Coordinates of C-alpha atoms in Angstrom, one line a residue:
M1 CA -36.4 41.7 77.4
E2 CA -36.3 41.3 81.1
P3 CA -33.3 39.5 82.5
D4 CA -35.5 37.3 84.8
N5 CA -37.1 35.7 81.7
E6 CA -33.8 34.2 80.6
T7 CA -34.0 31.0 82.6
W8 CA -32.9 27.5 81.8
V9 CA -35.5 24.8 81.3
H10 CA -34.9 21.4 82.8
E11 CA -37.0 19.4 80.4
F12 CA -38.8 19.8 77.1
I13 CA -42.2 18.5 76.0
L14 CA -42.3 16.9 72.5
L15 CA -45.6 17.5 70.8
G16 CA -45.1 14.6 68.4
L17 CA -47.4 13.8 65.5
S18 CA -50.9 13.4 67.0
R19 CA -52.8 13.8 70.3
D20 CA -55.5 11.3 69.3
H21 CA -55.0 8.1 71.4
D22 CA -56.1 5.6 68.7
T23 CA -53.8 7.3 66.2
Q24 CA -50.9 7.1 68.6
V25 CA -51.5 3.4 69.2
S26 CA -51.6 2.7 65.5
L27 CA -48.4 4.7 64.9
F28 CA -46.7 2.8 67.8
V29 CA -47.4 -0.5 66.2
L30 CA -46.3 0.7 62.7
F31 CA -43.1 2.4 63.9
L32 CA -42.2 -0.5 66.2
L33 CA -42.4 -3.0 63.3
M34 CA -40.4 -0.7 61.1
Y35 CA -37.7 -0.2 63.8
L36 CA -37.4 -4.0 64.4
V37 CA -37.0 -4.6 60.6
T38 CA -34.5 -1.8 60.5
A39 CA -32.4 -3.1 63.4
L40 CA -32.6 -6.7 62.3
G41 CA -31.8 -5.9 58.6
N42 CA -28.8 -3.8 59.3
V43 CA -27.4 -6.0 62.0
L44 CA -27.7 -9.0 59.6
I45 CA -26.0 -7.1 56.8
I46 CA -23.1 -6.3 59.2
L47 CA -22.8 -10.0 60.4
L48 CA -23.1 -11.3 56.8
I49 CA -20.2 -9.1 55.6
R50 CA -18.1 -10.2 58.6
L51 CA -18.8 -13.9 58.1
D52 CA -18.4 -14.1 54.3
S53 CA -14.8 -13.6 53.1
R54 CA -15.9 -12.8 49.6
L55 CA -17.4 -9.6 51.0
H56 CA -14.2 -8.4 52.6
T57 CA -13.7 -5.6 50.0
P58 CA -13.7 -1.8 50.3
M59 CA -17.3 -1.5 49.1
Y60 CA -18.6 -3.8 51.8
F61 CA -16.3 -2.2 54.5
F62 CA -18.0 1.1 53.7
L63 CA -21.5 -0.6 53.7
T64 CA -20.8 -2.1 57.2
N65 CA -20.2 1.4 58.4
L66 CA -23.3 2.7 56.6
S67 CA -25.4 0.0 58.2
L68 CA -24.0 0.8 61.6
V69 CA -24.8 4.5 61.2
D70 CA -28.3 3.7 60.0
V71 CA -29.2 1.4 62.9
S72 CA -27.6 3.9 65.4
Y73 CA -29.5 6.8 63.9
A74 CA -32.8 5.0 64.1
T75 CA -32.0 4.0 67.7
S76 CA -31.2 7.6 68.7
I77 CA -34.8 8.6 67.8
V78 CA -37.3 5.8 67.5
P79 CA -37.2 4.2 71.0
Q80 CA -38.0 7.6 72.6
L81 CA -40.6 8.3 69.9
L82 CA -42.3 4.9 70.8
A83 CA -42.2 5.6 74.5
H84 CA -43.9 9.0 74.0
L85 CA -46.6 7.5 71.8
L86 CA -47.8 5.4 74.8
S87 CA -47.2 8.1 77.4
T88 CA -49.4 11.0 78.5
H89 CA -46.4 13.0 79.7
K90 CA -44.2 13.4 76.7
A91 CA -41.2 15.0 78.4
I92 CA -37.5 14.6 77.6
P93 CA -34.9 15.9 80.1
F94 CA -32.6 18.7 79.0
L95 CA -29.5 16.5 78.9
S96 CA -31.3 13.7 77.0
C97 CA -32.5 16.2 74.5
A98 CA -29.0 17.5 74.0
A99 CA -27.7 13.9 73.6
Q100 CA -30.4 13.1 71.1
L101 CA -29.6 16.2 69.1
F102 CA -25.9 15.4 69.1
F103 CA -26.2 11.8 68.1
S104 CA -28.8 12.3 65.4
L105 CA -27.0 15.3 63.9
A106 CA -23.6 13.5 64.0
L107 CA -24.9 10.2 62.5
G108 CA -26.7 12.1 59.8
G109 CA -23.6 14.0 58.8
I110 CA -21.5 10.8 58.9
E111 CA -24.0 9.1 56.6
F112 CA -23.7 11.9 54.0
L113 CA -19.9 11.7 54.1
L114 CA -19.9 7.9 53.8
L115 CA -22.1 8.1 50.8
A116 CA -19.6 10.4 49.2
V117 CA -16.8 8.0 50.1
M118 CA -18.8 5.1 48.6
A119 CA -19.3 7.2 45.4
Y120 CA -15.5 7.6 45.1
D121 CA -15.1 3.8 45.6
R122 CA -17.6 3.2 42.7
Y123 CA -15.8 5.7 40.6
V124 CA -12.5 3.9 41.0
A125 CA -14.2 0.5 40.4
V126 CA -15.8 1.6 37.1
C127 CA -13.3 4.2 35.7
D128 CA -10.0 2.6 36.8
P129 CA -10.8 -1.1 37.5
L130 CA -7.2 -2.4 36.9
R131 CA -5.8 -0.2 39.6
Y132 CA -8.8 -0.6 42.0
S133 CA -7.0 -2.7 44.6
V134 CA -4.0 -0.5 44.5
I135 CA -5.9 2.8 45.0
M136 CA -8.5 1.5 47.4
H137 CA -6.1 -0.1 49.8
A138 CA -7.0 -0.8 53.4
G139 CA -5.1 2.2 54.8
L140 CA -7.0 4.6 52.6
C141 CA -10.4 3.0 53.3
M142 CA -9.7 3.3 57.1
R143 CA -8.7 6.9 56.8
L144 CA -11.8 7.8 54.8
V145 CA -14.1 6.2 57.3
I146 CA -12.3 7.7 60.3
T147 CA -12.5 11.2 58.6
S148 CA -16.2 10.7 58.1
W149 CA -16.9 9.8 61.7
V150 CA -14.7 12.5 63.2
S151 CA -16.0 15.3 60.9
G152 CA -19.6 14.4 61.5
S153 CA -19.1 14.2 65.2
I154 CA -17.1 17.5 65.5
N155 CA -19.8 19.4 63.5
S156 CA -22.5 18.0 65.7
L157 CA -20.7 18.8 68.9
V158 CA -20.2 22.4 67.9
H159 CA -23.9 22.8 66.8
T160 CA -25.2 21.1 70.0
A161 CA -23.1 23.3 72.2
I162 CA -24.2 26.5 70.5
T163 CA -27.8 25.4 70.4
F164 CA -28.2 24.5 74.0
Q165 CA -26.4 27.6 75.3
L166 CA -29.3 29.6 74.1
P167 CA -31.7 30.8 76.8
M168 CA -35.1 29.2 76.3
C169 CA -37.0 31.4 78.7
T170 CA -40.2 29.6 79.8
K171 CA -40.6 27.9 76.4
K172 CA -40.3 24.1 76.6
Y173 CA -42.8 22.8 74.0
I174 CA -40.9 21.4 70.9
D175 CA -43.3 21.0 68.0
H176 CA -41.5 18.0 66.6
I177 CA -41.0 14.2 67.0
A178 CA -37.5 14.7 68.4
C179 CA -34.9 17.3 69.5
E180 CA -34.1 18.6 66.0
T181 CA -31.8 21.6 65.6
L182 CA -34.2 24.1 64.1
A183 CA -37.1 23.0 66.4
V184 CA -34.9 23.7 69.5
V185 CA -33.5 27.0 68.1
R186 CA -37.1 28.2 67.7
L187 CA -37.6 28.1 71.5
A188 CA -34.9 30.7 72.2
C189 CA -35.9 34.0 73.5
V190 CA -33.0 35.9 71.9
D191 CA -32.1 36.7 68.3
T192 CA -31.1 33.4 66.6
S193 CA -30.2 34.7 63.2
S194 CA -26.5 33.8 63.7
N195 CA -27.5 30.2 64.7
K196 CA -29.6 29.9 61.6
I197 CA -26.7 31.1 59.4
A198 CA -24.5 28.6 61.1
I199 CA -27.0 25.8 60.4
M200 CA -27.2 26.8 56.8
V201 CA -23.3 26.9 56.4
S202 CA -23.1 23.5 58.1
S203 CA -25.7 22.1 55.8
I204 CA -23.8 23.4 52.8
V205 CA -20.5 21.9 54.0
L206 CA -21.7 18.5 55.3
L207 CA -24.5 18.1 52.8
M208 CA -23.9 20.0 49.5
T209 CA -20.2 19.5 49.4
P210 CA -20.4 15.7 49.6
F211 CA -23.4 15.8 47.2
F212 CA -21.4 17.6 44.6
L213 CA -18.6 15.1 45.0
V214 CA -21.1 12.3 44.5
L215 CA -22.5 14.2 41.5
L216 CA -19.0 14.6 40.0
S217 CA -18.3 10.9 40.6
Y218 CA -21.4 9.8 38.8
I219 CA -20.9 12.2 35.9
K220 CA -17.5 10.5 35.3
I221 CA -19.0 7.0 35.9
I222 CA -21.8 7.6 33.4
S223 CA -19.3 9.0 30.9
T224 CA -17.2 5.9 31.2
I225 CA -20.2 3.5 31.0
L226 CA -21.3 5.2 27.7
K227 CA -17.9 4.5 26.2
I228 CA -18.3 0.7 26.7
Q229 CA -19.1 -0.9 23.4
S230 CA -21.2 -3.9 24.5
T231 CA -24.7 -3.6 26.1
E232 CA -23.8 -6.4 28.5
G233 CA -20.7 -4.5 29.6
R234 CA -22.6 -1.3 30.1
W235 CA -25.3 -3.1 32.2
K236 CA -22.6 -4.9 34.3
A237 CA -20.9 -1.6 35.0
F238 CA -24.2 0.1 35.9
Q239 CA -25.1 -2.8 38.3
T240 CA -22.0 -2.1 40.4
C241 CA -23.4 1.3 41.2
A242 CA -27.2 0.7 41.2
S243 CA -27.6 0.0 45.0
H244 CA -25.4 3.0 46.0
L245 CA -27.1 5.3 43.5
T246 CA -30.5 4.3 44.9
M247 CA -29.4 5.2 48.5
V248 CA -27.9 8.5 47.3
V249 CA -31.2 9.5 45.7
L250 CA -33.1 8.6 48.9
C251 CA -30.8 10.1 51.5
Y252 CA -29.5 13.2 49.7
G253 CA -32.8 14.0 48.0
M254 CA -34.8 13.8 51.3
A255 CA -32.2 15.8 53.3
I256 CA -31.9 18.5 50.6
F257 CA -35.6 18.9 50.5
T258 CA -35.9 19.1 54.3
Y259 CA -32.9 21.2 55.3
I260 CA -32.0 23.5 52.4
Q261 CA -35.3 25.3 51.8
P262 CA -36.1 28.3 49.7
H263 CA -37.9 31.3 51.3
S264 CA -41.2 29.4 51.4
S265 CA -40.3 26.9 54.1
P266 CA -42.4 23.7 54.6
S267 CA -45.0 23.4 57.4
V268 CA -44.2 21.9 60.8
L269 CA -46.1 18.8 59.8
Q270 CA -44.0 18.4 56.6
E271 CA -40.8 18.8 58.7
K272 CA -42.0 16.0 61.0
L273 CA -42.9 13.7 58.1
M274 CA -39.5 14.3 56.4
S275 CA -37.7 13.5 59.7
L276 CA -39.7 10.3 60.0
F277 CA -38.8 9.3 56.5
Y278 CA -35.1 9.9 57.2
A279 CA -35.1 8.3 60.7
I280 CA -37.2 5.2 60.0
L281 CA -37.8 4.5 56.3
T282 CA -34.4 5.2 54.8
P283 CA -32.5 3.0 57.4
M284 CA -35.0 0.2 56.9
L285 CA -34.6 0.3 53.1
N286 CA -30.8 0.3 53.1
P287 CA -30.4 -3.5 53.8
M288 CA -33.3 -4.3 51.5
I289 CA -31.7 -2.4 48.6
Y290 CA -28.3 -3.9 49.0
S291 CA -29.8 -7.4 49.4
L292 CA -32.3 -7.4 46.6
R293 CA -30.2 -5.5 44.0
N294 CA -26.8 -7.0 44.7
K295 CA -25.7 -10.4 43.3
E296 CA -22.8 -10.8 45.7
V297 CA -25.0 -10.1 48.8
K298 CA -27.7 -12.4 47.5
G299 CA -25.1 -15.1 46.9
A300 CA -23.7 -14.7 50.4
W301 CA -27.2 -15.0 51.8
Q302 CA -27.8 -18.2 49.9
K303 CA -24.5 -19.6 51.0
L304 CA -25.2 -18.8 54.7
L305 CA -28.8 -20.2 54.5
G306 CA -27.4 -23.3 52.8
K307 CA -25.0 -23.9 55.7
F308 CA -27.7 -23.2 58.2
S309 CA -30.0 -25.7 56.5
G310 CA -27.3 -28.3 56.5
F311 CA -26.6 -27.7 60.1
T312 CA -30.2 -28.1 61.1
S313 CA -30.5 -31.3 59.0
K314 CA -27.6 -32.8 60.9
L315 CA -29.2 -31.9 64.2
A316 CA -32.5 -33.5 63.1
T317 CA -30.8 -36.8 62.2

């Protein structure tokens, strides 16, 4: 390879999903609506938990952080995606691309770790309910959350630094909807086998390790539930985990399918669709799942709406 070819690009071109104008306009409307629902839903969940003292428990403290991660993750990708859908020049500056990669990778890692933390919380709630408040005290909850945020951020910082130190030569077309790690690494004009190994190791550490912790937690939870004599007791115990289990299946299932592939890797289009699912659909479903499947959250909504109705009635009179 000639040394002159190893130059640094100043911007990248994201090829996105489609080049057809009508398709892009339709996707813009769809993704804009989904993003607004995502942002509104997660912000409302955070505010509801803050306003209702009955939700000041470890489970909802973790849910607040999960909602914050979800809305932040969507914001790191969707606004730029929307802008490019209505633009003819779909460029993203080098530093903006690096920032997008850092935040999306960091927030994705934090979410996996938070789901593992929430699984431990549900394990304690079901398997050792009498000591729940003693075990899940405020100090432990704060340490678990801080560890999740710091670990995800450090992992992302290392990957981002390594990825953007690679010489891109004259290649600047990223065949993706965003600056995703593997899509950027493919542009390098040097051997990237070490980078791909690092990505795989990172995926195992930040994805599979928490996944196995979640799996172990639910094996013990199911074992405990099966020992409960009454059907009502079993159902009540299962209900405490239903919302979290649904999110685990969505988040871990999609991420494992996308990033930990066998030798027959998915097509570029499949990668884009999987990224869209994780960046837009999953964050949008999170507040819906916890609102529709959780009696405490539904009760808090009814209480808040009741207060709002009473307030508006007073204003009207």
